[in-house]
Coordinates of C-alpha atoms in Angstrom, one line a residue:
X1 CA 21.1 315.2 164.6
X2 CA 18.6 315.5 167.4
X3 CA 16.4 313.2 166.4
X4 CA 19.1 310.7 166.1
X5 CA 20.9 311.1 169.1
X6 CA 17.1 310.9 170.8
X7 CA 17.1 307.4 169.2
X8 CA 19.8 306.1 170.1
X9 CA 19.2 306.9 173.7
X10 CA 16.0 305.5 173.1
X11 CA 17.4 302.2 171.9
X12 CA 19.8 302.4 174.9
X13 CA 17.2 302.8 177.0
X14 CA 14.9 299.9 175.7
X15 CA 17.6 297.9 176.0
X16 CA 18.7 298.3 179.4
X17 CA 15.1 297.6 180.5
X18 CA 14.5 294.5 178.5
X19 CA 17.6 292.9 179.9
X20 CA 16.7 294.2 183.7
X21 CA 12.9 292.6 183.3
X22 CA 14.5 289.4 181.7
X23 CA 16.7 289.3 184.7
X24 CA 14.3 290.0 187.5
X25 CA 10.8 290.3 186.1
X26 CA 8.3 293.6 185.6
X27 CA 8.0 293.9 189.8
X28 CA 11.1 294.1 190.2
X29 CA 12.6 296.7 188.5
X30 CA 12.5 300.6 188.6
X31 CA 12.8 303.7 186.6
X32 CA 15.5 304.1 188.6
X33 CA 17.6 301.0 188.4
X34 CA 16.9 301.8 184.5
X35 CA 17.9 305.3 184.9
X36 CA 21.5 303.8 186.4
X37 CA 21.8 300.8 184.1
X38 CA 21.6 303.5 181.2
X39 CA 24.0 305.7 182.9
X40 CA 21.4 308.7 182.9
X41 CA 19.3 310.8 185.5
X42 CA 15.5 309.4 186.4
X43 CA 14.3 312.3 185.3
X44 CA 15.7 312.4 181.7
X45 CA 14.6 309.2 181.8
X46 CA 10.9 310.2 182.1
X47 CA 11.5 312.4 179.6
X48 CA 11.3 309.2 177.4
X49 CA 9.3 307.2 179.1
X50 CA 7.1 309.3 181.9
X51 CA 6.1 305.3 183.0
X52 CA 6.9 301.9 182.8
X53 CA 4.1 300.7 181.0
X54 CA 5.3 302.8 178.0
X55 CA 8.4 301.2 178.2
X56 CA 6.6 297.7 178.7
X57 CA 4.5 298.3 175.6
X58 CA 7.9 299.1 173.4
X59 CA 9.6 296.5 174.3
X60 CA 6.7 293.9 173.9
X61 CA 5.8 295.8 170.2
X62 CA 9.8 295.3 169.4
X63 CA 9.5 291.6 170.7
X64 CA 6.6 290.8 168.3
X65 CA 8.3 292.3 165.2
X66 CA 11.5 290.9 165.6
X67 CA 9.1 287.3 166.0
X68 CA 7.1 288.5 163.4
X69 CA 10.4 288.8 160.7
X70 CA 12.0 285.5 162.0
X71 CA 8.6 283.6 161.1
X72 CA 8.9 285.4 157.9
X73 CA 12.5 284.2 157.4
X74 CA 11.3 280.4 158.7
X75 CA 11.9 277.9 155.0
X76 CA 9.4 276.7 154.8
X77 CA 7.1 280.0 155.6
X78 CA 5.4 281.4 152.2
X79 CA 2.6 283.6 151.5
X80 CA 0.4 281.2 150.5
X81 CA -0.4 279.5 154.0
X82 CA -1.6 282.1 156.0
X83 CA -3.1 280.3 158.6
X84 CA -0.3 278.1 158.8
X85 CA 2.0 281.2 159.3
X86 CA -0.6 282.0 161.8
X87 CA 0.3 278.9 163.6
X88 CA 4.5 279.6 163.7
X89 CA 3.8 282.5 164.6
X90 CA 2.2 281.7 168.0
X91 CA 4.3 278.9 168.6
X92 CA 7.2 280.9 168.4
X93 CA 6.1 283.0 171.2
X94 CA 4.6 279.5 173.2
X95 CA 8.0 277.9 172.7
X96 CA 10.4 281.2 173.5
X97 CA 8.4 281.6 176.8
X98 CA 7.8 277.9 177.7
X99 CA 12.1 276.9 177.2
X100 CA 13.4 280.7 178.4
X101 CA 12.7 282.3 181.7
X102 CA 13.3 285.6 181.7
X103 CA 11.8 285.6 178.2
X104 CA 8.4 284.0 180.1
X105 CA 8.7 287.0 182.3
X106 CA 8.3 289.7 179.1
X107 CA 5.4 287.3 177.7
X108 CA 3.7 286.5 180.8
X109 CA 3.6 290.4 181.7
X110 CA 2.0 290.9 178.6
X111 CA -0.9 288.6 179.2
X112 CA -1.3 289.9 182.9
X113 CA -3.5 293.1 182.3
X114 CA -6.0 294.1 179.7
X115 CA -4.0 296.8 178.6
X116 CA -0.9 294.6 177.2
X117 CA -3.6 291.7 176.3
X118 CA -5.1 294.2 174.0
X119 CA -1.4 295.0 172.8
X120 CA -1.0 291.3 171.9
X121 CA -4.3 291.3 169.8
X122 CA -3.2 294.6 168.1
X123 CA 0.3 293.5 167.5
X124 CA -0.9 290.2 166.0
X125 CA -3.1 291.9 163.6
X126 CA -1.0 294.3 162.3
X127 CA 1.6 291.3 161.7
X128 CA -1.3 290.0 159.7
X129 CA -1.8 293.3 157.9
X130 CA 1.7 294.0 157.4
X131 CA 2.5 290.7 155.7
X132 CA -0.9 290.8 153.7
X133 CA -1.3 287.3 155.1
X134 CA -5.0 287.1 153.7
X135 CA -5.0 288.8 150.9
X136 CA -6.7 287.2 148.2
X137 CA -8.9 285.1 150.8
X138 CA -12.6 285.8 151.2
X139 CA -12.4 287.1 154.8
X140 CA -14.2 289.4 156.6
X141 CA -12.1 291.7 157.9
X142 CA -13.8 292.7 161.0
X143 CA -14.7 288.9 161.9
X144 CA -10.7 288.6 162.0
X145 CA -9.7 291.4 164.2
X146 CA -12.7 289.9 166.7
X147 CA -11.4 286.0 166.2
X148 CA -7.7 287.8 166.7
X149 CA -8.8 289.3 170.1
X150 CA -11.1 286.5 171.2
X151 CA -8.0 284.5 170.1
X152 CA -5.6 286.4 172.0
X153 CA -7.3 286.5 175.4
X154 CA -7.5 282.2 175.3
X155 CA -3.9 282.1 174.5
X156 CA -2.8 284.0 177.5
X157 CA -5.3 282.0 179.4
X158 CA -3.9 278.6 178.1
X159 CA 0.0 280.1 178.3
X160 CA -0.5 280.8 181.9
X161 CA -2.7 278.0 182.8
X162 CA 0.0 275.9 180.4
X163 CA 1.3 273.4 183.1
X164 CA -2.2 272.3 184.6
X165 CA -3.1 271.4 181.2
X166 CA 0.0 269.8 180.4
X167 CA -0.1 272.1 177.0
X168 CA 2.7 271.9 174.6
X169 CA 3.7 275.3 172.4
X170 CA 2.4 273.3 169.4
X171 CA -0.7 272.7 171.4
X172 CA -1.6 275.9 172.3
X173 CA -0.7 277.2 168.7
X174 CA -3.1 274.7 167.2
X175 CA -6.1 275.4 169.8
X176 CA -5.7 279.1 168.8
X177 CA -5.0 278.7 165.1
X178 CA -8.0 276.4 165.1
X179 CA -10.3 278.1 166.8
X180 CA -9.9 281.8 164.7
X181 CA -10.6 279.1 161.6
X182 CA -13.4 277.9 162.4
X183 CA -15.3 280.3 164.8
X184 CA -14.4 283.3 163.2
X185 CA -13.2 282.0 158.9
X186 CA -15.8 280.1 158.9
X187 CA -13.2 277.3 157.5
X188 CA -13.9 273.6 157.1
X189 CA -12.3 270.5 158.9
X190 CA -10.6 270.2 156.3
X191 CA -8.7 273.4 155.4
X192 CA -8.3 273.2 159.7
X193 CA -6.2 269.6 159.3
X194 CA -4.4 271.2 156.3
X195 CA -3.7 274.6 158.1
X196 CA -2.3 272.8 160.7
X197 CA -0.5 270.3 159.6
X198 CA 1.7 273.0 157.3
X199 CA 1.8 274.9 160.4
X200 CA 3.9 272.4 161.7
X201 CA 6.6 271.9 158.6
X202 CA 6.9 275.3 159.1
X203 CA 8.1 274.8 163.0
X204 CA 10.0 271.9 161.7
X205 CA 12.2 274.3 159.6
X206 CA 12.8 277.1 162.2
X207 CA 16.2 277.7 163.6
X208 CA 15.4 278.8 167.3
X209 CA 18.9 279.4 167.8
X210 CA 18.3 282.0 165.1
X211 CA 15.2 283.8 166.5
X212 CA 17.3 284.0 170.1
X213 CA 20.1 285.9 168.5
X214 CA 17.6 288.1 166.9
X215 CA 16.0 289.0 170.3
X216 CA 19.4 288.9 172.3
X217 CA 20.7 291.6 169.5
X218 CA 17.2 293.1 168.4
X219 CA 17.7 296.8 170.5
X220 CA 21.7 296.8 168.8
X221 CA 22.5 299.7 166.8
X222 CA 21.7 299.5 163.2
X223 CA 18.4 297.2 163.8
X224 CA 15.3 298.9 163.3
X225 CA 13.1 299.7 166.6
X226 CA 9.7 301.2 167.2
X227 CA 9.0 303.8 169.8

C-alpha cells in the first residue's frame, strides 16, 4: 500500500512539473510552485525529489519512452529496419519540439547541459536495446553507444542551432541517422539511401495527433512511469 500510494504521488508530482515547465520553461519554475500545484508541502516534496534536476531527468526519461512506444506503434515501423526506426525516432522528437513550444522547452532543456545531453544518449540506447533494434546485425556494440553519443551531442547542436540552418525535423533526423551509419556501422551509400528513405514511409504513416495525446495523458493513472 505504501509503495503505491508513493507512486501515485509520484505520478502527481511528475505531472504537475511537466505541465508548469511546458508552460513557463525550466527557469521559471520552483520546487515550490510544484509543491502548490501538487497540493503538498516543499518539503515532502524533496522528499521525492531533493532537486529539480531529478525531476528534470524523470520527466525527460518518461518523454523518451512514451516517443519511444509511439514509434513502435508507427505502420509502417517493423523490426527489420533499424536504422530507419532510428530515423522516426529522432524526428519525432525534431518535429514535437520544432511545431510545440512548451514541448521545445522540455527538449531544449535537455540539450542545454552535459548532464541531460548524456541522458539523451543513454535514453536513446537503451530504446535501441530495449527494442533489440540490431539484433541480428553485425554491429559493434561499443562503436554504437560512441556513434549514439557523438550522435546525440550534434543533434542538440543542430536542434538549437535549427533556424540559422534553416533545418527541417526530417533534416536533422537524416544528418544524425546518416552519420551513426556511416562513421560509426561502417554502412555503405547504399544501405544509407535505403535507411533513409524507409525512414521516411515510416514518418509518412505516423499519427502526430496520436503521439500528442500520449504525452498530454502519459503521467495519467494507469500508464506506466519511471522514477
Amino acid at each position: 500500500m505504501a509503495r503505491r500510494k508513493n507512486m501515485k504521488r509520484r505520478r502527481i508530482i511528475l505531472g504537475n512539473t511537466f505541465h508548469l515547465i511546458r508552460e513557463n520553461g525550466m527557469d521559471n519554475v520552483s520546487l515550490q510552485m510544484i509543491a502548490e500545484k501538487s497540493g503538498i508541502s516543499k518539503s515532502l516534496l524533496q522528499s521525492y525529489y531533493p532537486h529539480k534536476a531529478k525531476l528534470t531527468n524523470d520527466i525527460i526519461r518518461n518523454l523518451f519512452n512514451t516517443l519511444g512506444q509511439q514509434v513502435n506503434n508507427y505502420d509502417m515501423a517493423n523490426s527489420s529496419a533499424p536504422y530507419a526506426r532510428t530515423k522516426a525516432f529522432i524526428y519525432t522528437i525534431a518535429i514535437l519540439g520544432m511545431h510545440d513550444e512548451g514541448l521545445d522547452r522540455i527538449i531544449s532543456e535537455a540539450f542545454v547541459s552535459s548532464a541531460t545531453l548524456d541522458n539523451w544518449g543513454v535514453m536513446l540506447n537503451d530504446w535501441i536495446q530495449s527494442n533489440h533494434l540490431f539484433d541480428g546485425i553485425d554491429v559493434d556494440e561499443k562503436e554504437l553507444e560512441t556513434g549514439i553519443a557523438f550522435v546525440t551531442s550534434g543533434i542538440g547542436r543542430l536542434y538549437h542551432d535549427r533556424e540559422k540552418h534553416h533545418l527541417s525535423a526530417e533534416a536533422l533526423a537524416d544528418y544524425a541517422t546518416s552519420a551513426l551509419m556511416f562513421s560509426f556501422l561502417h554502412c555503405s551509400s547504399e544501405e544509407i539511401d535505403q535507411a533513409l528513405k524507409e525512414g521516411h514511409e515510416i514518418i509518412e504513416s505516423a499519427d502526430m495527433e496520436v503521439v500528442h495525446r500520449a504525452i498530454d495523458t502519459m503521467f495519467d493513472e494507469g500508464k506506466e512511469i519511471f522514477s
